Structure formats: C-alpha cells, structure tokens
CSV table of C-alpha atoms and ligand atoms in Angstrom, one decimal:
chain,number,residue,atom,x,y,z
H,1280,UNK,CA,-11.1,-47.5,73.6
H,1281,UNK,CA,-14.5,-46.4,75.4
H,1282,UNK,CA,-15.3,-43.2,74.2
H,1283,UNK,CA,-17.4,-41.0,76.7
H,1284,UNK,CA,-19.7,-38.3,75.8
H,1285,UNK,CA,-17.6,-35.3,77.0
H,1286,UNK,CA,-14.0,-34.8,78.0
H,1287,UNK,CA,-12.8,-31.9,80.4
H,1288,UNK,CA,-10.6,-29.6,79.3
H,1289,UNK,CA,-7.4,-29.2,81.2
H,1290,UNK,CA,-4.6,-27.2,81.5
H,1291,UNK,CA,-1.1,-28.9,81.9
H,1292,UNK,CA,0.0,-30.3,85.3
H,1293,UNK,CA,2.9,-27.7,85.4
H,1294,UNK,CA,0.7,-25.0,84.4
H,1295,UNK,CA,-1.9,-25.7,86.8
H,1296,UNK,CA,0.9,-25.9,89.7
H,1297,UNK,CA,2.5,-22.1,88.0
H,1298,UNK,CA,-1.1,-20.8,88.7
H,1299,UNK,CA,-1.5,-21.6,92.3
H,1300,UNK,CA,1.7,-21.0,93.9
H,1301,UNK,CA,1.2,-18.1,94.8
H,1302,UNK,CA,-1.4,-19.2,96.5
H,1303,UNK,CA,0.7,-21.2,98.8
H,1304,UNK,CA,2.9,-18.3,99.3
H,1305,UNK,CA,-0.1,-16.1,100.5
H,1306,UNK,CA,-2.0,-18.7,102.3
H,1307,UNK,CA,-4.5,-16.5,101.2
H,1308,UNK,CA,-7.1,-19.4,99.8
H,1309,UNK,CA,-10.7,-17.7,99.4
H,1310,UNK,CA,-12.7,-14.6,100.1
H,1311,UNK,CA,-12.6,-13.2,97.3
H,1312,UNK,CA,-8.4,-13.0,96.9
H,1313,UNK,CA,-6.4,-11.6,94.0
H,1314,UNK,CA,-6.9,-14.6,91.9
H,1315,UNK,CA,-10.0,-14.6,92.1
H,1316,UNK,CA,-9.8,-10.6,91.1
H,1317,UNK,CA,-7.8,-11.5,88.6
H,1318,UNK,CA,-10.0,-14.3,86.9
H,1319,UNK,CA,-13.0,-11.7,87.1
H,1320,UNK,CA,-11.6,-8.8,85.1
H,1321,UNK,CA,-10.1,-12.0,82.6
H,1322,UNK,CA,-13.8,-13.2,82.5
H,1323,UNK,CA,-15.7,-9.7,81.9
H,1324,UNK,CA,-13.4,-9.0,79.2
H,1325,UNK,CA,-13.5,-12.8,77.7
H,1326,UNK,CA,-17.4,-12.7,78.1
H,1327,UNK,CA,-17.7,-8.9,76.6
H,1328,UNK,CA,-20.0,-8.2,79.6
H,1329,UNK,CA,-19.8,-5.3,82.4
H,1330,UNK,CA,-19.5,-7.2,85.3
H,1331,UNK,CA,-19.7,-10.6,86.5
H,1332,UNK,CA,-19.6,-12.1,89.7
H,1333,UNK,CA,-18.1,-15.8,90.5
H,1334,UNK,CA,-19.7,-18.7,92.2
H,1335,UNK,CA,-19.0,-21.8,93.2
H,1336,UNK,CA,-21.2,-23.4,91.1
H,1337,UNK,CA,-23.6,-22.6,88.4
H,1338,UNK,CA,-26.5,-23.6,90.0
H,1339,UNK,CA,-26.2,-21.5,93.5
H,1340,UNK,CA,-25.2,-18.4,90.9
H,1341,UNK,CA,-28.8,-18.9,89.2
H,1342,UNK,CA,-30.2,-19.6,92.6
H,1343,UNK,CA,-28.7,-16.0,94.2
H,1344,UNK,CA,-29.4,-13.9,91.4
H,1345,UNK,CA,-33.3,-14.4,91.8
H,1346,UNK,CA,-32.5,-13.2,95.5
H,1347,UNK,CA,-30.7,-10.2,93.7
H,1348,UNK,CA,-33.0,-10.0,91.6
H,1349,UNK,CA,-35.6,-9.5,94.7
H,1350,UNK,CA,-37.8,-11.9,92.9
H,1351,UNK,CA,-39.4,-13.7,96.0
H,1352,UNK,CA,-43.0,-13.2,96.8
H,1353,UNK,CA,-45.6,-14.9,97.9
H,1354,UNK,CA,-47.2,-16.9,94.9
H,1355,UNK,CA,-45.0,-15.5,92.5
H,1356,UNK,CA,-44.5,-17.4,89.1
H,1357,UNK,CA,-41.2,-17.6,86.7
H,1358,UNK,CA,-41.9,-18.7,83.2
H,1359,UNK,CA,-39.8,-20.9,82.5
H,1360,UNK,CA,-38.8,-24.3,80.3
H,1361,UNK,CA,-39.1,-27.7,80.8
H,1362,UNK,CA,-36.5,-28.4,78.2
H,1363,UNK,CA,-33.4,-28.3,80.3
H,1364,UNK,CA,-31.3,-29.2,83.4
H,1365,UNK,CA,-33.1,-29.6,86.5
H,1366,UNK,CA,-31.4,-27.2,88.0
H,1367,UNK,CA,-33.3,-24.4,86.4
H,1368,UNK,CA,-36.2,-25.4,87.7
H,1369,UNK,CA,-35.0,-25.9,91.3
H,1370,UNK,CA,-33.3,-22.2,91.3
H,1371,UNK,CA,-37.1,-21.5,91.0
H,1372,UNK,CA,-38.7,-23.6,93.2
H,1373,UNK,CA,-35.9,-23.1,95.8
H,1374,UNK,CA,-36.7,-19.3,96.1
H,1375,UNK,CA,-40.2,-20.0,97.0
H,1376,UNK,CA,-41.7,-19.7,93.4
H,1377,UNK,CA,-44.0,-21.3,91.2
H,1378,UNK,CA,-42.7,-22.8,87.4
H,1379,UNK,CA,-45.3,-22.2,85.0
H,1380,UNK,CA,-43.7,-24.1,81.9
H,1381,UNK,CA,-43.6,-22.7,78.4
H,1382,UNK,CA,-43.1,-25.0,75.4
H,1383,UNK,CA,-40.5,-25.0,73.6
H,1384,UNK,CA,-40.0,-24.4,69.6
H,1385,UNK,CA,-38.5,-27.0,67.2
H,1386,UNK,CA,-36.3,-24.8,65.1
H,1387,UNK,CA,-33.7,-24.4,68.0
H,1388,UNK,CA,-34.9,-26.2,71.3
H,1389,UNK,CA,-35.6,-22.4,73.6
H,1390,UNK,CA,-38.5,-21.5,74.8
H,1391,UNK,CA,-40.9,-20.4,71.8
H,1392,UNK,CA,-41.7,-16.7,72.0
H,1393,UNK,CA,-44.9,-17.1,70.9
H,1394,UNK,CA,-46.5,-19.0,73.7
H,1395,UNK,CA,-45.1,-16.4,76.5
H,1396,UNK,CA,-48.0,-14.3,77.0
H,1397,UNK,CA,-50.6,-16.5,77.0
H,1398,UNK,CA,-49.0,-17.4,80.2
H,1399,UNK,CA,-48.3,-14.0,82.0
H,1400,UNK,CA,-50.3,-13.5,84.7
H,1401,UNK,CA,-50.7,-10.8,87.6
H,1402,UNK,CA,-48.4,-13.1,89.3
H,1403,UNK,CA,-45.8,-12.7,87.3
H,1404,UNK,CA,-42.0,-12.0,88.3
H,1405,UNK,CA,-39.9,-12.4,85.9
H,1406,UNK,CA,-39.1,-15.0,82.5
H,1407,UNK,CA,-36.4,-17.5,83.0
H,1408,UNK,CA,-35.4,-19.4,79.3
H,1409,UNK,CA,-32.3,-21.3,79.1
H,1410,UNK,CA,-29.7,-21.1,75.5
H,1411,UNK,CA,-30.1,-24.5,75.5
H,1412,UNK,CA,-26.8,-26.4,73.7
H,1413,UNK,CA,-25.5,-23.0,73.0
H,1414,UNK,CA,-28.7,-21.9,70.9
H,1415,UNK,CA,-29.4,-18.8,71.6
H,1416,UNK,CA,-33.1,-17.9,73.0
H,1417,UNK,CA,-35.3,-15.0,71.0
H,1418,UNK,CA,-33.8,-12.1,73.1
H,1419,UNK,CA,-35.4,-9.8,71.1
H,1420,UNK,CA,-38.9,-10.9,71.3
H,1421,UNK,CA,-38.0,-12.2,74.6
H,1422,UNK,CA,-36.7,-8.7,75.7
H,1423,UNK,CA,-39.8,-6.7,74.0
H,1424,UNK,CA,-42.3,-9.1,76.3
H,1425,UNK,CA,-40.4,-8.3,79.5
H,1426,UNK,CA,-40.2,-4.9,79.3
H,1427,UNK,CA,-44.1,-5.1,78.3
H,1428,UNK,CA,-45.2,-6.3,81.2
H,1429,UNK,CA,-42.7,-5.1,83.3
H,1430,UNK,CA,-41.1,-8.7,83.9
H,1431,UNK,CA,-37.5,-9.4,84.9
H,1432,UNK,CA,-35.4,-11.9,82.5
H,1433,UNK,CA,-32.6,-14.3,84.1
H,1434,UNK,CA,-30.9,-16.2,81.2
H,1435,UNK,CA,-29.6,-19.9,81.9
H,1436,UNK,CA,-27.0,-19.8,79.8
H,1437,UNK,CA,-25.1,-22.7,81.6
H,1438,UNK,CA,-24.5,-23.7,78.2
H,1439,UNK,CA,-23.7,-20.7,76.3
H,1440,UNK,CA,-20.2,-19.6,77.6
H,1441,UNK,CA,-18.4,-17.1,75.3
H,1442,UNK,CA,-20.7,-16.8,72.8
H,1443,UNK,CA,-22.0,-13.3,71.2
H,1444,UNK,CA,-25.5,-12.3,70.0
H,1445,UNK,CA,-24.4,-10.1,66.6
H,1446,UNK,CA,-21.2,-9.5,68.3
H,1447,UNK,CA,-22.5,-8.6,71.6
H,1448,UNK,CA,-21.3,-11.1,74.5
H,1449,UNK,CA,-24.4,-13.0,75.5
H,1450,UNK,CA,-24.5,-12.4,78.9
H,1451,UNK,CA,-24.8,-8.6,77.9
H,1452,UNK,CA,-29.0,-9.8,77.1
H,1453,UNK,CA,-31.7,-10.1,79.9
H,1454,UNK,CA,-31.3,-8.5,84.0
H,1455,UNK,CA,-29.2,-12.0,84.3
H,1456,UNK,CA,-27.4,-14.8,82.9
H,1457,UNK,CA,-25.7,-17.6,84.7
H,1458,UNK,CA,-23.0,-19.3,83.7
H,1459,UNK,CA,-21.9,-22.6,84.5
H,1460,UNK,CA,-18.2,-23.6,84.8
H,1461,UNK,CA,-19.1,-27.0,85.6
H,1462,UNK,CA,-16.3,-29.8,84.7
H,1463,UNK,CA,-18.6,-31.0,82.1
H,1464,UNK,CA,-19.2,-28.0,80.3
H,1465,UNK,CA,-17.4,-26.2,77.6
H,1466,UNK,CA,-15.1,-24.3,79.9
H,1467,UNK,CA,-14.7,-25.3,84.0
H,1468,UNK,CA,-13.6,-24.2,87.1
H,1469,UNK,CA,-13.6,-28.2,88.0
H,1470,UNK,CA,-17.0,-26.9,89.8
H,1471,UNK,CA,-18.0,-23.1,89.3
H,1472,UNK,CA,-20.2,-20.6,87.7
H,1473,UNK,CA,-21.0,-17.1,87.7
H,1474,UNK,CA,-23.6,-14.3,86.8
H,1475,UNK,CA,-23.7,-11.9,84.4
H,1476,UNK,CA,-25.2,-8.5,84.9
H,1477,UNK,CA,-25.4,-5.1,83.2
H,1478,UNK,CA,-26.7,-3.1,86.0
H,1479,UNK,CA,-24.1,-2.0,88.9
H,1480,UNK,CA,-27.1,-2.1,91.1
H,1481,UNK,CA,-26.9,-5.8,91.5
H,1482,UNK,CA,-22.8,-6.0,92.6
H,1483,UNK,CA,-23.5,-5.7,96.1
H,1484,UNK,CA,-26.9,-7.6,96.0
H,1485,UNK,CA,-24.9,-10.6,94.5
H,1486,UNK,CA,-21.7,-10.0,96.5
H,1487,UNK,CA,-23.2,-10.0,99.8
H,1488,UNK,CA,-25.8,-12.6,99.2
H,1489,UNK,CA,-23.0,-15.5,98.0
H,1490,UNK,CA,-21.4,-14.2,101.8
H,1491,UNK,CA,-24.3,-15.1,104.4
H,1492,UNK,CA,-25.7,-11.6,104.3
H,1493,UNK,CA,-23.1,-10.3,105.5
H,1494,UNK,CA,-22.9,-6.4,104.8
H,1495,UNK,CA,-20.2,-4.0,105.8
H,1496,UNK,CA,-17.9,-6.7,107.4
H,1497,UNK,CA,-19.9,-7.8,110.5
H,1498,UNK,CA,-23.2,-7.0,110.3
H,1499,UNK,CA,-26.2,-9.1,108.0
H,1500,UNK,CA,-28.1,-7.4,105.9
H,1501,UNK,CA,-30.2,-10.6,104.6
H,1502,UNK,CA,-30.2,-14.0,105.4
H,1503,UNK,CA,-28.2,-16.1,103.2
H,1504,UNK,CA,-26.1,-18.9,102.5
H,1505,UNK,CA,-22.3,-19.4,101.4
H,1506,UNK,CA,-21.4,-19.6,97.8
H,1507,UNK,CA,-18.1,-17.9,96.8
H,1508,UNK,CA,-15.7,-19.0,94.5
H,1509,UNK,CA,-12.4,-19.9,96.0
H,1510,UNK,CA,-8.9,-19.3,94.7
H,1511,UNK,CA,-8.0,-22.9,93.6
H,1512,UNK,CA,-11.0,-22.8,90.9
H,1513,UNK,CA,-10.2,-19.2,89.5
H,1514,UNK,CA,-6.5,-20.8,88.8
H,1515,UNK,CA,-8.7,-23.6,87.0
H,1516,UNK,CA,-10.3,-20.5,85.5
H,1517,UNK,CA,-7.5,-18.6,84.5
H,1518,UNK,CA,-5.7,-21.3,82.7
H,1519,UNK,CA,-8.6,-22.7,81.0
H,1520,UNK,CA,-9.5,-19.4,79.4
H,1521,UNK,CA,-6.2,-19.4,78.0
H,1522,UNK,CA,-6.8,-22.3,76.2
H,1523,UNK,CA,-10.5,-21.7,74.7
H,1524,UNK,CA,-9.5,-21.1,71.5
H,1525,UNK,CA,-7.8,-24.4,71.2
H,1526,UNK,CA,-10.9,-26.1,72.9
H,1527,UNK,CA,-13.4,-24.4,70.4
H,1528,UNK,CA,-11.4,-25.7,67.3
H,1529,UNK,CA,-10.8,-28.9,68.3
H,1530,UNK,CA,-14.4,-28.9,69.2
H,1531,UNK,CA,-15.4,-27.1,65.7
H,1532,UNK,CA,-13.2,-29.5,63.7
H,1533,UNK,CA,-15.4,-32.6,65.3
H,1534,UNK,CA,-18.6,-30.5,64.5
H,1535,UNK,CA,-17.8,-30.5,61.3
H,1536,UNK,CA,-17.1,-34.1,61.0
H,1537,UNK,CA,-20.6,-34.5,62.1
H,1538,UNK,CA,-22.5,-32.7,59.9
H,1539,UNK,CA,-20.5,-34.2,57.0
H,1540,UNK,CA,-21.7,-37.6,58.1
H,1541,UNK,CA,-25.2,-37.5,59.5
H,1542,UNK,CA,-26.3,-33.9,58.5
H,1543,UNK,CA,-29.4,-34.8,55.6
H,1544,UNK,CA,-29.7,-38.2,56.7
H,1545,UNK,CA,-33.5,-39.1,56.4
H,1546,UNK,CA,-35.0,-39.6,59.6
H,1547,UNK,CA,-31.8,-37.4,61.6
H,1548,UNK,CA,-32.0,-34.2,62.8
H,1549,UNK,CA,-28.9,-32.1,64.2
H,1550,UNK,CA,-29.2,-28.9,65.3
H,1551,UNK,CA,-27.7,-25.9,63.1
H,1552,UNK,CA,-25.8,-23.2,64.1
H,1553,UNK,CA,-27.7,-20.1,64.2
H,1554,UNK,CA,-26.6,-17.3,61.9
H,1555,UNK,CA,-26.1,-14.8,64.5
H,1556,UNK,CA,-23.9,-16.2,66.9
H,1557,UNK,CA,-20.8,-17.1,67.3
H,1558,UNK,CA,-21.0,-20.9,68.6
H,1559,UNK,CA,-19.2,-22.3,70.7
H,1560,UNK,CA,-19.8,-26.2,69.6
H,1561,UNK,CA,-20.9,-27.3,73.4
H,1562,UNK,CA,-23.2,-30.2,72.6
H,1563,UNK,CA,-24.2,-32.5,69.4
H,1564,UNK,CA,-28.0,-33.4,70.0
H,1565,UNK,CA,-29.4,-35.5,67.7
H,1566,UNK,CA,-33.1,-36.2,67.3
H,1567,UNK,CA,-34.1,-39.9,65.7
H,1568,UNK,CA,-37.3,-40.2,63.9
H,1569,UNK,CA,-37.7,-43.7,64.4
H,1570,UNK,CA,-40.9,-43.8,61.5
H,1571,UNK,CA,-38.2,-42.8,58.9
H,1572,UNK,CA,-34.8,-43.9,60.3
H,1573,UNK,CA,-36.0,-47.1,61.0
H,1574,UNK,CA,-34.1,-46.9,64.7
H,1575,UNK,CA,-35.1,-44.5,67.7
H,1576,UNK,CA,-33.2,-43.2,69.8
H,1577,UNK,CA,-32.6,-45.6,72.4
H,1578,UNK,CA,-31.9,-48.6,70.4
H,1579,UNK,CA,-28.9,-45.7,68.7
H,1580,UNK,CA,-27.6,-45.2,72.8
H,1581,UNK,CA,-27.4,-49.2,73.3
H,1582,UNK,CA,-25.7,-50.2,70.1
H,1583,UNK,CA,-23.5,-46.7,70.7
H,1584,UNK,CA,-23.3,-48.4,74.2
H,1585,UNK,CA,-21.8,-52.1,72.9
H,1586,UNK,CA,-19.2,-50.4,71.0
H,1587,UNK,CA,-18.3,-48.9,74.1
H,1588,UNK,CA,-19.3,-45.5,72.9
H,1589,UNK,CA,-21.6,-43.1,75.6
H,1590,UNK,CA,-23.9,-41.0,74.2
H,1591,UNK,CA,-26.0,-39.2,76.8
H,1592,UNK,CA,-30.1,-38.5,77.0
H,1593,UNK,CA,-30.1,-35.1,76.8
H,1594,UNK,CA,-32.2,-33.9,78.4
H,1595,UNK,CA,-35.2,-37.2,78.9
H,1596,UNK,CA,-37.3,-36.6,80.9
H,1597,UNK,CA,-38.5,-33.4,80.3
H,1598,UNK,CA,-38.6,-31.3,83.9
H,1599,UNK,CA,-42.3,-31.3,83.8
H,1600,UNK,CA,-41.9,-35.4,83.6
H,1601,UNK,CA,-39.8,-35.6,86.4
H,1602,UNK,CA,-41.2,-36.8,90.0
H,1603,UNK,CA,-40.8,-33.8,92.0
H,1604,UNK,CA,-42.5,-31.5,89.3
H,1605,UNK,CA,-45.0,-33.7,87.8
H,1606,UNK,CA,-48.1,-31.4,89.9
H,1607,UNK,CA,-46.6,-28.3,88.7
H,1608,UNK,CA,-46.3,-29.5,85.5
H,1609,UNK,CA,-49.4,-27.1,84.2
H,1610,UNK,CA,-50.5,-27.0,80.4
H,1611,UNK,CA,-48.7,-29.3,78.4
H,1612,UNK,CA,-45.2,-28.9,76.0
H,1613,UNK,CA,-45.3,-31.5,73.5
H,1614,UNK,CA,-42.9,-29.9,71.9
H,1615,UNK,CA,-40.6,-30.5,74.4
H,1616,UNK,CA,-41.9,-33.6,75.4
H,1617,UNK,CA,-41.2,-35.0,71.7
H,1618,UNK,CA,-37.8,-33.5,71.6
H,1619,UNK,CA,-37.1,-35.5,75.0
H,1620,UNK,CA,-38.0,-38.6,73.5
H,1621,UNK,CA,-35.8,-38.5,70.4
H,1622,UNK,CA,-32.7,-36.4,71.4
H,1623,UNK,CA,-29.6,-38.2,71.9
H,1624,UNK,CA,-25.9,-35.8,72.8
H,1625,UNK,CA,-23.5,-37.1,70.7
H,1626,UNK,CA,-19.6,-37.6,72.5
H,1627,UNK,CA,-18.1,-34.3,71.3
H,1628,UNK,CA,-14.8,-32.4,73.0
H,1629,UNK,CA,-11.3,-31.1,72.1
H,1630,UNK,CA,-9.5,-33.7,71.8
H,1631,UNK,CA,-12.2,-36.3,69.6
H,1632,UNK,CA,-11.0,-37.2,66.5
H,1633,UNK,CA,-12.7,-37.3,62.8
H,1634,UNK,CA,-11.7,-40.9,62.7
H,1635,UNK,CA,-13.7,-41.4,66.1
H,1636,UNK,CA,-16.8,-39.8,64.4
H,1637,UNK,CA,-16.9,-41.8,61.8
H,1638,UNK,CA,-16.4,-44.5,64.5
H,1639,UNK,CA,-19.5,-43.2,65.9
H,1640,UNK,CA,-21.6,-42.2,62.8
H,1641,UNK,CA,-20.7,-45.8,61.4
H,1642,UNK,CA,-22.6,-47.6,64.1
H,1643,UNK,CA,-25.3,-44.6,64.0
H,1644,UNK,CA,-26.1,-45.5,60.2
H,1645,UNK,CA,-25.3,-49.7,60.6
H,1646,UNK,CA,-29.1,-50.4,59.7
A,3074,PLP,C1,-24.9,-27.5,84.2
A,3074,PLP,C2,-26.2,-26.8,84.2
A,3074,PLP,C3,-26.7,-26.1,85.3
A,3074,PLP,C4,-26.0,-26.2,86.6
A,3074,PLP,O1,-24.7,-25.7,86.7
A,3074,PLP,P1,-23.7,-26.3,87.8
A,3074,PLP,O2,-22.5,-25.5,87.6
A,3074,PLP,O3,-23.5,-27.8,87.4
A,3074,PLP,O4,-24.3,-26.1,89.1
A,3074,PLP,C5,-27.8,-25.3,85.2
A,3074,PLP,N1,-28.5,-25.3,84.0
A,3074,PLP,C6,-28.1,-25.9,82.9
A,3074,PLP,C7,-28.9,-25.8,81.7
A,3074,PLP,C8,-27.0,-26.7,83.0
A,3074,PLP,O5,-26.6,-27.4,81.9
C-alpha cells in the first residue's frame, strides 16, 4: 500500500450530511450565514483568540489582512522569510511590496531574530515570519523589534493551528496571523483560512475587504476582491474541530514513533518540539547530512519513492531560489538555503501507524 505524505482528516459521511442540512433547508449558502457564525465563535474559542475572521483560503486571508493592515505604499518593504510556502511571499508582492528576505536560524527553521534590524529600513512596513512546521517564531524578540521601530507584525501561521505560546493561543501574538485550513494541513475546511486579530479595529477592515469594498450594504468603501467563506466549508469546519483531539493523538502517537527510530541517528536531524508550546505534530522534516549519513536527501525521497512511500521537499527551493523572486532575492540566507537542500517531510497524519513508521524508518536507515 502507497503511503502518501499527508492524509486529510475527515468527518464521517453521515456527520458531514447532519452538518449541512440545514443548509438545504435555508437555502441560505454563503454571506456570511449562521454556520458560518457559528464556526467563528467555535474557532475564537478553539484558537483562544479575540476574534477571527474566515476566508476562503489561507492565502487570500494573508493577502487581505496587509490591506487591513493599510500596509500598501509606494516602495514599502515586508521582512520576511524565504523559508516557506510561496504563498507568503506572493501576499507581499501581490499588495504592491517589496520582500527583503531574512535568514533563517537552525535551531527551529523561523526567521532568526538576530538578523532583523540590520534590515529595517526607512521603508519599512511591517515584519512578516512564518511558525514554520508548527515552530513557533521568537515573538518576544520579534515583538520588542516591531514595536521599536514602529513596524506592524502579520504571522503566517498556516501551519500553526491550535497551538499556544505558554498557554496563550498563538494567534493572540503579532497585529495578524493567518491561518490556513487548507485540505493538507492539520485541520481543513477542504479549502479555507482565516485571520487572527486582537484589535477590534480591524473587524470591519477585514469584513468589508473579503466583500469587494462593499461598506454599509451598497456602497464601496475600497476596491477589493471576493473572498468569504461559504457555509459548506464552515460545516467542514465545525465537524473537523470536533475531532482535533483525535487527529492530534493519532498524529502525536506517530511523532513519537519517529523520534524512537531516527531521533540520534548520526547524520539525521528532526526537529524538536519547543518547550513552550503546545504542538500540534503538523509536519516531520527531516534534514540529511549526506557527509555523515552517507545518503542525502534526495537519494532517501527515491528509495522512499520505490517502496511506494511519498515523502515531500519541504520546502526546496527556497523562495529566494525560485524564478519569479530570484531579483528580489537581496543578501543571501544560507541558512535557509542549506536547510532547503537537506529537508525532507516525512508522511505523518491520524491515521499512520507505528508499524508504517518503521516501514518508513527501515528504508530511511537501509545503508
Ligand atoms: C498552506 C500555506 C499557505 C497558503 O494557505 P492556503 O490555505 O493553501 O491558501 C501559506 N503559507 C504557508 C506557510 C502554508 O503552508
């Protein structure tokens, strides 16, 4: 049996069909309707943050709170990293802004504290880091460098759904934190995403600006596109949330199973959880040092690959590799570059089993 890199989570059939009926009742099936009213007040209390407001996907939520944000100027910049989705980088670009990337440290994969103000300049706007796997960024430091020089901070934390920062939720941190409820990730809304906000100032900014501008019913206040979450995907929502704590053990147990196997290995490198947070066990990256393990990375993916077994380069090539951003690329991260070249994300969801790690760890250490 092939075993694929990630698995989404899923409500039963019958479930599923409970949660929309209504629905088909109503005929009421978007705009903002009373399941997806309902799924917001779950998710603020789930996330232990204010308020949120839902997208359609995670991407136009990161996109649309750097308009709420009121980040857009001519020449502004958004440090950010190239360690990440692409999608970052495009919510930055797409509003009209430069990237100026920041490297990356090697303990946990976010953007390394240290080398933020070096790039601050007058054209500034705000910081942009990503909890990348679930590791959660320096938001103290982080936080202390913002308010410093006056600089807004929009978390990516696409991959950091439910998880608290010494017990606070961790979209509680920063002006902004997406979330992305994308099939792939830990939780889904089959496509979906939100933003995370403290300050009630932003509710309307975000509200309107998801709805074409539109302010007040009729008129537009701001030109804008269309990215509300319809009812169908909070039902999604609403179920899945119901079963996170299953997810997260099933998820912890093949963690675990893991770090039995590989963690110590000369050569290996997996990523530990941090001592602060509650994880929520989203990825299993892997970096190969091919000097001391004998194997890099991509001869690991290939013989994963004949077994039928899909690991998944994540994330090669850095963003300040890729085509589109190779002359915005600025200083170089090898940091990040490194890390791109020897991470591998290990298959890891609910429902693997310890037998299929070993499965998997056995052709890993096959020499
Ligand atoms: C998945 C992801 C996104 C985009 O989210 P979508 O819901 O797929 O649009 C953005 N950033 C990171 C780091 C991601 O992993």
């Amino acid at each position: 049996m092939a075993i694929l890199v990630t698995r989404s989570s899923m409500p039963s059939l019958e479930e599923y069909i409970e949660e929309i009926r209504p629905i088909f009742e109503s005929r009421h099936l978007t705009n903002m309707g009373p399941v997806h009213q309902k799924f917001q007040r779950q998710l603020e209390d789930y996330l232990g943050v204010p308020s949120v407001s839902l997208f359609t996907n995670g991407h136009l939520a990161l996109e649309t709170a750097v308009q709420a944000l009121d980040l857009r100027r001519p020449g502004g910049e958004v440090i950010t990293t190239p360690f990440t989705f692409v999608s970052t980088t495009h919510a930055i670009v797409r509003n009209g802004l430069k990237p100026v990337f920041c490297d990356i440290r090697e303990s946990d994969y976010t953007m390394d504290p240290e080398k933020i103000e070096a790039l601050i300049t007058d054209r500034t706007v705000a910081i942009m880091p990503v909890h990348v796997y679930g590791n959660i960024c320096d938001v103290d430091r982080i936080g202390a460098i913002a308010r410093k020089h006056g600089l807004k901070v929009i978390y990516d934390g696409a991959h950091a759904f439910g998880e608290t920062y010494r017990g606070t939720g961790v979209g509680a941190f920063g002006d902004a934190t997406m979330f992305s409820f994308h099939a792939t990730k830990v939780f889904n809304t089959v496509e979906g995403g939100a933003v995370a906000f403290t300050d009630e100032r932003y509710a309307q900014a975000l509200q309107e600006l998801k709805n074409f501008g539109i302010h007040g019913g009729e008129d537009a206040a701001a030109v804008a596109g269309n990215a509300k979450m319809d009812e169908f995907r909070a039902a999604m929502g609403i179920c899945n949330l119901r079963r996170m704590d299953r997810c997260i053990a099933g998820r912890k147990a093949a963690h675990d199973r893991y770090f039995q196997r590989l963690d110590g290995v000369a050569g290996l490198r997996l990523c530990p959880t941090q001592p602060d947070v509650t994880p929520n066990y989203a990825y299993l990256p892997v970096c190969f040092d091919p000097r001391i393990f004998g194997k890099d990375r991509d001869q690991v993916l290939e013989q994963l690959r004949e077994q039928e077994i899909y690991g998944r380069r994540y994330f090669y090539p850095a963003v300040n590799d890729m085509t589109c951003y190779r002359e915005l690329a600025g200083e170089p991260t090898p940091v990040a570059r490194e890390t791109s070249l020897r991470v591998l994300c290990l298959p890891l969801y609910e429902e693997l089993t310890p037998a299929e790690v070993d499965r998997i760890c056995d052709v890993i250490l096959e020499k």
